[in-house]
Amino acid sequence: MSAAPVWSVDPRTGNPREQVAVEATAAEVDRAVRAAHAVRDALADRAARAGFLRAAAELLEESGEHIVEAADAETALGPARLTGELARTAAQLRAFAEVVDEGAYLDVHIDHQDGSRTPPWPDLRRYKIPLGVVAVYAASNFPLAFSVPGGDTASALAAGCPVVVKAHPDHPATSELCASVLRRAAARTGLPEDIVTLVHGFDAGVELVRHPLVSAAGFTGSVRGGRALFDAAAARPTPIPFHGELGSLNPVVVTPAAAAERAGEIGAGLGGSMTLGAGQFCTKPGFVLVPEGATGDQLLKTLTETVSSTGSGVLLDHRMRDAFVAGVRERAALPDVGAPVTPGAGGEHTVSAGFLTVPAVRLTAEGPHDALLEECFGPVTVIARYASVDEVAAVLARLPGNLTATLRTATEDDDPDAARLLAALTPLAGRILVNGWPTGVAVAPAQHHGGPYPASTSTSTSVGATAIERWLRPVTYQSTPEALLPPELREDNPLGLPRRVDGRRA
């Protein structure tokens, strides 16, 4: 039987564009993983890794016009959005090069022998080493920043781990282009090209997470797909870490004082955030608690105007479009659910933005309205109208884990409900915003992009400098002669690394 072809498809029409590749067989996945495993020692040199990451950023920018053209043809995200995403991706690669140069991620600790302690201390020296081959599962909605050259790949390579990427079927041509750029960057900096390899196909993804030489995995996608791979990673004879970003509702709470102060501004901002990128951001505000009464009504009036003026959009593929149309239809049919602006099919290949409303009391106990507490991928949000802050707290107590949670408070005077509601939101998410909108994730050292399940399957972040920690494990050397120690742990610190010695920062 011949291997299944991999087609690039135009989401604006649903028509195939070109055959890009064929799906990888189990034997081909095995060869890719073994090739990556064979070159892992080539990544031991930190200077070489940093040079590679900078070269990759430079080559991505040099190839930017072709990459953006291919990505737009496969995703319909638009040249402006994709040009910005490419710049973000290049900046992310350079940021990890700086992390590698600085070396603090190695977390070096040295405790000298001390017989006066109880119990006595031997000489102990600890740092972190790379796990090995990492499997990366590319995302649909960010064909660059969360895909082949994205954060999982960049952070794994920065850690010293070779990467095998499973391409997303929504943008295979873009994936091939980006993989070729990374492999050329490796060759330019004297590293083997097989530090990055690419495979296609659903079955290839399953084979990848099960391969005995794969040491960890990073995933961005659906709850269903991510959970299946997470379970497969845990069921292996040797389980591996699986860092998955699966789904998020990203709740927003508008306090009564905030609505009274600037209902129009909040309604307009919400409309812009929930429709950004046709509602396909993982941080889209998908559930909003708004007070009952005149100020909440004004917020919804502005939201109606904003969303109504948003044109139809193209989702990443027709499967997602069908799921969106069916999902909003199911939710809109529930008792007491209104649709001031009806979301759904905008045309044969498009969707229209909208929002649903429901009394918050319908969500304070388990029932059919629980569907409103699940992510619906696309340009829709749910507005729950509450009568009291106690009602808000009751609804928040029933929400699943999220990437973000947002509190909109009064800005001019003290908001009497702010502290209580912020405390209720904090356990729900990895990033808490006050008077902002969650769409947009800065690539910064203090960033955290993750959260309680199902937002992610681990406590780690997939964005920011500390994303590198996912691909490392600590090891301690005890009473080891200086000549046998790795350079990172030697007494004279030949690499000039930041470290803690006998409990103090050296």
Coordinates of C-alpha atoms in Angstrom, one line a residue:
M1 CA 0.0 0.0 0.0
S2 CA 1.4 3.4 -1.0
A3 CA 1.8 6.1 1.6
A4 CA -1.1 8.6 1.9
P5 CA -0.4 12.0 0.2
V6 CA -0.3 15.1 2.3
W7 CA -2.1 18.0 0.5
S8 CA -1.9 21.7 1.1
V9 CA -5.5 23.0 1.2
D10 CA -6.9 26.5 0.7
P11 CA -9.3 27.2 3.6
R12 CA -10.9 30.0 1.6
T13 CA -12.2 27.6 -0.9
G14 CA -11.7 24.1 0.6
N15 CA -9.8 23.1 -2.6
P16 CA -6.4 21.3 -2.6
R17 CA -3.5 23.5 -3.6
E18 CA -0.6 21.0 -4.1
Q19 CA 0.7 17.7 -2.7
V20 CA 3.4 18.6 -0.3
A21 CA 4.6 15.3 1.1
V22 CA 3.4 11.8 2.0
E23 CA 2.5 10.6 5.5
A24 CA 5.4 9.0 7.3
T25 CA 5.3 5.3 7.9
A26 CA 6.3 3.7 11.3
A27 CA 9.7 2.9 9.7
E28 CA 10.2 6.5 8.6
V29 CA 9.3 7.8 12.1
D30 CA 11.8 5.3 13.5
R31 CA 14.5 6.6 11.2
A32 CA 13.8 10.2 12.0
V33 CA 13.9 9.6 15.7
R34 CA 17.1 7.6 15.5
A35 CA 18.7 10.2 13.3
A36 CA 17.9 12.9 15.9
H37 CA 19.1 10.7 18.8
A38 CA 22.4 10.0 16.9
V39 CA 23.3 13.7 16.8
R40 CA 22.3 14.7 20.3
D41 CA 25.9 15.1 21.4
A42 CA 26.4 17.8 18.8
L43 CA 24.2 20.1 20.8
A44 CA 26.4 19.9 23.9
D45 CA 28.2 23.1 23.0
R46 CA 26.3 26.1 24.3
A47 CA 27.9 28.6 22.0
A48 CA 27.0 26.5 19.0
R49 CA 23.4 26.2 20.1
A50 CA 23.1 29.9 20.6
G51 CA 24.7 30.6 17.2
F52 CA 22.3 28.2 15.6
L53 CA 19.2 29.9 17.2
R54 CA 20.4 33.3 15.9
A55 CA 21.1 31.9 12.5
A56 CA 17.6 30.3 12.4
A57 CA 16.1 33.7 13.2
E58 CA 18.1 35.4 10.5
L59 CA 17.2 32.8 7.9
L60 CA 13.5 33.0 8.8
E61 CA 13.5 36.7 8.2
E62 CA 15.4 36.3 4.9
S63 CA 12.8 33.8 3.8
G64 CA 9.9 35.7 5.3
E65 CA 8.2 36.7 2.1
H66 CA 7.9 33.1 0.9
I67 CA 7.0 31.8 4.3
V68 CA 4.2 34.4 4.8
E69 CA 2.8 33.7 1.3
A70 CA 2.7 30.0 1.9
A71 CA 1.2 30.4 5.4
D72 CA -1.5 32.8 4.2
A73 CA -2.5 30.4 1.4
E74 CA -2.9 27.6 3.9
T75 CA -4.4 29.4 6.9
A76 CA -6.1 32.5 5.6
L77 CA -4.7 34.4 8.6
G78 CA -3.6 37.3 6.4
P79 CA -0.2 38.7 5.5
A80 CA -0.2 41.4 8.2
R81 CA -1.0 38.9 11.0
L82 CA 1.5 36.4 9.7
T83 CA 4.3 39.0 9.2
G84 CA 3.9 39.9 12.8
E85 CA 3.9 36.3 13.8
L86 CA 7.1 35.7 11.9
A87 CA 8.8 38.6 13.7
R88 CA 7.7 37.2 17.0
T89 CA 9.1 33.8 16.0
A90 CA 12.4 35.2 15.1
A91 CA 12.5 37.2 18.3
Q92 CA 11.7 34.1 20.3
L93 CA 14.6 32.3 18.8
R94 CA 17.0 35.1 19.6
A95 CA 15.6 35.3 23.2
F96 CA 16.4 31.6 23.7
A97 CA 19.9 32.3 22.4
E98 CA 20.3 34.9 25.1
V99 CA 19.0 32.4 27.7
V100 CA 21.7 29.9 26.5
D101 CA 24.4 32.5 26.6
E102 CA 23.6 33.6 30.1
G103 CA 23.4 30.0 31.5
A104 CA 21.2 30.6 34.5
Y105 CA 18.8 27.9 33.2
L106 CA 21.4 25.3 34.3
D107 CA 20.5 26.2 37.9
V108 CA 24.0 25.4 39.2
H109 CA 24.2 24.7 43.0
I110 CA 27.4 23.8 44.8
D111 CA 27.4 22.8 48.5
H112 CA 30.9 22.2 49.9
Q113 CA 31.6 19.4 52.3
D114 CA 30.8 20.5 55.9
G115 CA 31.1 18.0 58.7
S116 CA 29.8 20.5 61.3
R117 CA 26.2 20.2 59.9
T118 CA 23.7 17.7 61.2
P119 CA 23.7 15.4 59.3
P120 CA 27.1 16.2 57.7
W121 CA 27.2 17.5 54.2
P122 CA 29.3 15.8 51.6
D123 CA 30.5 17.8 48.6
L124 CA 27.4 18.2 46.3
R125 CA 27.2 19.8 42.9
R126 CA 23.9 20.0 41.0
Y127 CA 22.9 21.3 37.5
K128 CA 20.5 20.4 34.7
I129 CA 21.1 18.3 31.6
P130 CA 19.0 17.8 28.5
L131 CA 16.4 15.0 28.4
G132 CA 17.1 13.8 24.9
V133 CA 14.9 13.7 21.7
V134 CA 11.8 15.9 22.0
A135 CA 8.7 15.3 19.9
V136 CA 6.9 18.6 19.0
Y137 CA 3.3 18.6 17.8
A138 CA 2.7 21.8 15.7
A139 CA -0.4 24.0 16.4
S140 CA -3.0 24.8 13.8
N141 CA -3.7 28.5 14.7
F142 CA -0.1 29.7 14.9
P143 CA 1.7 28.2 11.8
L144 CA 5.0 29.8 12.9
A145 CA 5.1 30.8 16.6
F146 CA 3.7 27.5 17.9
S147 CA 4.7 25.2 15.1
V148 CA 7.9 24.0 13.4
P149 CA 10.1 27.0 14.3
G150 CA 8.0 27.9 17.4
G151 CA 8.5 28.0 21.1
D152 CA 8.5 24.3 21.8
T153 CA 11.1 23.7 19.1
A154 CA 13.2 26.7 20.1
S155 CA 13.2 26.0 23.8
A156 CA 14.0 22.3 23.3
L157 CA 16.9 23.1 21.0
A158 CA 18.1 25.7 23.5
A159 CA 18.1 23.0 26.2
G160 CA 20.3 20.8 24.0
C161 CA 17.6 18.5 22.8
P162 CA 17.2 17.5 19.1
V163 CA 13.6 17.8 17.9
V164 CA 11.3 15.7 15.7
V165 CA 8.3 17.8 14.7
K166 CA 5.0 16.4 13.7
A167 CA 3.6 18.9 11.2
H168 CA 0.0 20.1 11.5
P169 CA -2.1 19.1 8.5
D170 CA -3.5 22.6 8.1
H171 CA -0.2 24.0 6.9
P172 CA 2.1 21.3 5.6
A173 CA 3.8 23.5 3.0
T174 CA 4.6 26.1 5.5
S175 CA 6.0 23.4 7.8
E176 CA 8.2 22.1 5.1
L177 CA 9.6 25.6 4.3
C178 CA 10.3 26.3 8.0
A179 CA 11.9 22.9 8.6
S180 CA 14.2 23.5 5.6
V181 CA 15.2 26.9 7.1
L182 CA 16.0 25.4 10.5
R183 CA 18.1 22.6 8.8
R184 CA 20.0 25.2 6.7
A185 CA 20.7 27.2 9.9
A186 CA 22.1 24.1 11.5
A187 CA 24.4 23.5 8.5
R188 CA 25.5 27.1 8.4
T189 CA 26.6 26.9 12.1
G190 CA 28.4 23.6 11.7
L191 CA 25.7 21.4 13.4
P192 CA 24.1 18.3 11.9
E193 CA 20.8 19.0 10.0
D194 CA 19.1 16.1 11.9
I195 CA 18.9 18.2 15.0
V196 CA 15.5 19.1 13.5
T197 CA 13.4 16.6 11.4
L198 CA 9.8 16.8 10.2
V199 CA 7.2 14.1 9.8
H200 CA 3.6 14.2 8.6
G201 CA 0.5 12.2 9.4
F202 CA -1.8 11.2 12.2
D203 CA -0.4 7.8 12.6
A204 CA 3.1 9.3 12.6
G205 CA 2.2 11.4 15.6
V206 CA 1.1 8.4 17.5
E207 CA 4.2 6.5 16.6
L208 CA 6.3 9.4 17.7
V209 CA 5.0 9.7 21.2
R210 CA 5.5 5.9 21.6
H211 CA 9.0 5.7 20.3
P212 CA 11.4 4.5 23.0
L213 CA 14.1 7.1 22.1
V214 CA 11.7 10.0 22.5
S215 CA 12.3 11.5 25.9
A216 CA 9.6 14.2 26.1
A217 CA 6.8 15.8 24.0
G218 CA 5.3 19.3 23.5
F219 CA 1.8 19.7 22.1
T220 CA -0.6 22.6 21.3
G221 CA -4.1 21.6 20.1
S222 CA -7.4 20.2 21.1
V223 CA -8.4 18.6 24.4
R224 CA -9.3 15.4 22.7
G225 CA -6.1 15.0 20.6
G226 CA -3.9 16.2 23.4
R227 CA -5.4 13.9 26.0
A228 CA -5.0 10.9 23.7
L229 CA -1.3 11.6 23.3
F230 CA -0.9 12.4 27.0
D231 CA -2.4 9.0 27.9
A232 CA -0.1 7.3 25.3
A233 CA 2.9 9.1 26.8
A234 CA 1.9 7.9 30.3
A235 CA 1.2 4.3 29.1
R236 CA 4.7 3.7 27.7
P237 CA 6.9 1.2 29.4
T238 CA 9.0 4.2 30.3
P239 CA 6.6 7.2 30.7
I240 CA 7.8 10.5 29.5
P241 CA 6.8 14.2 30.3
F242 CA 4.1 15.4 28.0
H243 CA 3.7 19.2 28.0
G244 CA 0.3 19.8 26.3
E245 CA -1.7 23.0 25.9
L246 CA -5.2 21.7 25.3
G247 CA -8.0 24.2 25.7
S248 CA -9.1 27.3 27.6
L249 CA -12.2 29.3 28.2
N250 CA -10.3 32.4 29.5
P251 CA -13.0 33.8 31.8
V252 CA -13.5 37.6 32.3
V253 CA -15.3 39.2 35.2
V254 CA -16.5 42.7 34.9
T255 CA -17.2 44.2 38.3
P256 CA -20.3 46.4 38.9
A257 CA -18.1 49.4 39.5
A258 CA -16.2 48.8 36.2
A259 CA -19.4 48.5 34.2
A260 CA -20.7 51.7 35.8
E261 CA -17.4 53.5 35.0
R262 CA -16.8 52.6 31.4
A263 CA -19.3 50.1 30.0
G264 CA -18.8 51.3 26.4
E265 CA -15.1 51.0 26.5
I266 CA -15.2 47.5 27.9
G267 CA -17.8 46.3 25.4
A268 CA -15.8 47.6 22.5
G269 CA -12.6 46.1 23.8
L270 CA -14.2 42.7 24.4
G271 CA -15.6 42.7 20.9
G272 CA -12.1 43.4 19.4
S273 CA -10.5 40.7 21.6
M274 CA -13.0 37.9 21.0
T275 CA -13.0 38.4 17.2
L276 CA -9.2 38.8 16.8
G277 CA -8.0 36.3 14.3
A278 CA -11.6 35.1 13.7
G279 CA -11.7 34.0 17.4
Q280 CA -8.9 31.5 16.9
F281 CA -6.5 32.6 19.6
C282 CA -6.0 30.2 22.4
T283 CA -6.4 33.1 24.8
K284 CA -9.7 34.4 23.3
P285 CA -12.1 35.5 26.1
G286 CA -14.8 32.9 25.7
F287 CA -16.8 33.5 28.8
V288 CA -17.6 36.8 30.4
L289 CA -19.5 37.6 33.6
V290 CA -21.4 40.9 33.3
P291 CA -23.7 42.5 35.9
E292 CA -27.4 42.7 35.3
G293 CA -29.0 46.2 35.0
A294 CA -28.5 49.3 33.0
T295 CA -24.7 49.4 33.0
G296 CA -24.4 45.8 31.9
D297 CA -27.0 46.5 29.2
Q298 CA -24.9 49.4 27.9
L299 CA -21.8 47.1 27.8
L300 CA -23.8 44.6 25.7
K301 CA -25.1 47.4 23.4
T302 CA -21.5 48.4 22.6
L303 CA -20.5 44.8 22.2
T304 CA -23.4 44.3 19.8
E305 CA -22.2 47.3 17.7
T306 CA -18.6 46.1 17.6
V307 CA -19.3 42.5 16.8
S308 CA -22.0 43.4 14.2
S309 CA -19.4 45.5 12.3
T310 CA -17.0 42.6 12.1
G311 CA -17.0 40.9 8.7
S312 CA -17.3 37.2 8.1
G313 CA -14.0 35.3 8.6
V314 CA -12.4 32.1 7.4
L315 CA -11.4 29.5 9.9
L316 CA -8.3 27.4 9.6
D317 CA -10.1 24.5 7.9
H318 CA -13.6 23.4 7.1
R319 CA -13.6 20.8 9.8
M320 CA -13.2 23.6 12.4
R321 CA -15.8 25.7 10.6
D322 CA -18.3 22.8 10.8
A323 CA -17.5 22.3 14.5
F324 CA -18.0 26.0 15.2
V325 CA -21.4 26.2 13.4
A326 CA -22.6 23.0 15.2
G327 CA -21.3 24.2 18.5
V328 CA -23.0 27.6 18.6
R329 CA -26.2 26.0 17.3
E330 CA -26.2 23.6 20.2
R331 CA -25.5 26.2 22.8
A332 CA -28.0 28.7 21.4
A333 CA -30.8 26.1 21.6
L334 CA -30.5 25.8 25.4
P335 CA -33.3 27.3 27.6
D336 CA -32.8 31.0 28.5
V337 CA -29.9 31.5 26.1
G338 CA -30.1 34.5 23.8
A339 CA -28.2 35.5 20.8
P340 CA -28.1 39.3 20.4
V341 CA -25.7 38.8 17.5
T342 CA -26.1 35.3 16.1
P343 CA -22.8 33.5 15.4
G344 CA -22.6 30.8 12.8
A345 CA -22.2 30.2 9.1
G346 CA -21.3 33.4 7.3
G347 CA -21.2 31.8 3.9
E348 CA -20.2 28.6 2.2
H349 CA -16.6 28.9 3.5
T350 CA -16.9 31.5 6.2
V351 CA -18.3 32.1 9.7
S352 CA -19.9 35.1 11.3
A353 CA -19.0 36.5 14.7
G354 CA -21.5 36.7 17.5
F355 CA -22.2 36.2 21.2
L356 CA -24.7 34.4 23.4
T357 CA -26.2 35.5 26.7
V358 CA -27.4 33.5 29.7
P359 CA -28.5 34.2 33.3
A360 CA -25.5 33.3 35.5
V361 CA -27.8 31.4 37.9
R362 CA -28.2 28.8 35.1
L363 CA -24.5 28.0 35.6
T364 CA -24.2 27.7 39.3
A365 CA -25.1 24.0 39.4
E366 CA -24.5 21.1 37.0
G367 CA -26.9 20.8 34.1
P368 CA -27.3 21.1 30.3
H369 CA -25.9 24.6 30.3
D370 CA -22.5 23.2 31.2
A371 CA -21.8 23.3 27.4
L372 CA -21.5 27.0 27.8
L373 CA -18.5 26.4 30.1
E374 CA -16.6 24.6 27.4
E375 CA -14.4 26.2 24.8
C376 CA -16.0 26.9 21.4
F377 CA -13.2 27.6 18.9
G378 CA -14.0 30.6 16.7
P379 CA -15.5 34.1 17.0
V380 CA -18.0 33.6 19.8
T381 CA -18.2 34.4 23.5
V382 CA -20.8 33.7 26.2
I383 CA -22.0 36.5 28.4
A384 CA -23.4 35.4 31.7
R385 CA -25.4 38.1 33.5
Y386 CA -25.1 38.0 37.3
A387 CA -27.2 39.5 40.1
S388 CA -24.6 39.5 42.8
V389 CA -20.9 38.9 43.5
D390 CA -21.9 35.7 45.4
E391 CA -23.4 34.5 42.1
V392 CA -20.1 35.2 40.3
A393 CA -18.1 33.3 42.9
A394 CA -20.5 30.3 42.5
V395 CA -20.0 30.2 38.8
L396 CA -16.2 30.6 39.0
A397 CA -16.0 27.7 41.4
R398 CA -17.4 25.5 38.6
L399 CA -15.0 26.6 35.8
P400 CA -12.2 24.3 34.5
G401 CA -8.5 25.3 34.3
N402 CA -7.5 28.1 32.0
L403 CA -4.6 29.8 30.4
T404 CA -5.8 33.2 31.5
A405 CA -8.4 34.9 33.7
T406 CA -9.2 38.6 33.5
L407 CA -10.7 41.0 36.0
R408 CA -12.1 44.3 34.8
T409 CA -12.2 46.8 37.7
A410 CA -13.0 50.4 38.3
T411 CA -9.9 52.6 37.7
E412 CA -10.8 55.9 39.3
D413 CA -11.9 54.8 42.8
D414 CA -11.4 51.7 45.0
D415 CA -13.4 48.8 43.7
P416 CA -15.1 47.1 46.7
D417 CA -15.3 43.7 44.8
A418 CA -11.9 43.7 43.2
A419 CA -9.9 41.9 45.9
R420 CA -12.4 39.1 46.5
L421 CA -12.9 38.4 42.8
L422 CA -9.2 38.5 42.0
A423 CA -8.7 35.9 44.7
A424 CA -11.5 33.7 43.1
L425 CA -9.9 34.0 39.7
T426 CA -6.3 33.3 40.7
P427 CA -6.7 29.5 41.1
L428 CA -8.2 29.2 37.7
A429 CA -5.4 30.2 35.4
G430 CA -1.7 30.6 34.8
R431 CA -1.9 34.3 33.8
I432 CA -4.2 36.8 35.6
L433 CA -4.9 40.1 34.0
V434 CA -6.4 43.2 35.5
N435 CA -7.9 45.8 33.1
G436 CA -6.4 44.2 30.0
W437 CA -7.4 41.7 27.4
P438 CA -5.8 38.2 27.2
T439 CA -5.2 38.0 23.5
G440 CA -1.5 38.6 22.9
V441 CA 1.2 36.7 24.8
A442 CA 4.4 38.6 25.3
V443 CA 7.6 36.6 24.9
A444 CA 9.2 37.7 28.2
P445 CA 11.1 36.1 31.0
A446 CA 8.2 36.5 33.5
Q447 CA 5.6 35.1 31.1
H448 CA 3.5 32.1 32.0
H449 CA 1.5 30.4 29.2
G450 CA -0.1 27.4 30.8
G451 CA -2.6 26.7 33.6
P452 CA -4.6 24.0 35.4
Y453 CA -5.9 21.2 33.3
P454 CA -7.3 21.2 30.6
A455 CA -5.4 24.4 29.8
S456 CA -2.2 22.4 30.1
T457 CA -1.1 19.0 31.3
S458 CA 1.8 20.2 33.4
T459 CA 2.7 23.2 35.5
S460 CA 5.2 24.6 33.0
T461 CA 4.9 27.4 30.5
S462 CA 5.3 27.1 26.7
V463 CA 6.2 30.8 26.3
G464 CA 9.0 32.8 27.9
A465 CA 12.5 32.0 29.1
T466 CA 11.4 29.4 31.6
A467 CA 9.9 27.2 28.9
I468 CA 13.4 25.7 28.5
E469 CA 12.9 24.0 31.9
R470 CA 10.5 21.4 30.4
W471 CA 13.3 19.7 28.5
L472 CA 15.9 19.4 31.3
R473 CA 16.4 17.3 34.4
P474 CA 18.6 17.9 37.4
V475 CA 21.6 15.7 38.3
T476 CA 23.8 15.9 41.4
Y477 CA 27.4 14.8 41.6
Q478 CA 28.5 13.8 45.1
S479 CA 32.2 13.7 46.3
T480 CA 33.4 13.7 42.7
P481 CA 37.0 14.5 41.9
E482 CA 37.5 17.9 40.2
A483 CA 39.0 16.2 37.1
L484 CA 35.8 14.1 36.6
L485 CA 33.3 17.0 37.0
P486 CA 31.6 18.6 34.0
P487 CA 33.0 22.1 33.4
E488 CA 29.7 23.6 34.6
L489 CA 30.4 22.3 38.1
R490 CA 34.1 22.8 38.6
E491 CA 35.4 24.9 41.4
D492 CA 37.0 27.6 39.3
N493 CA 33.8 28.1 37.2
P494 CA 35.6 28.1 33.9
L495 CA 32.4 28.9 32.0
G496 CA 31.5 31.9 34.1
L497 CA 28.1 30.6 35.0
P498 CA 25.7 32.2 37.5
R499 CA 25.4 29.8 40.5
R500 CA 24.7 29.4 44.2
V501 CA 27.6 28.3 46.4
D502 CA 26.8 27.1 49.9
G503 CA 23.4 28.6 49.6
R504 CA 24.5 32.0 48.4
R505 CA 24.4 33.5 45.0
A506 CA 28.0 33.6 43.7

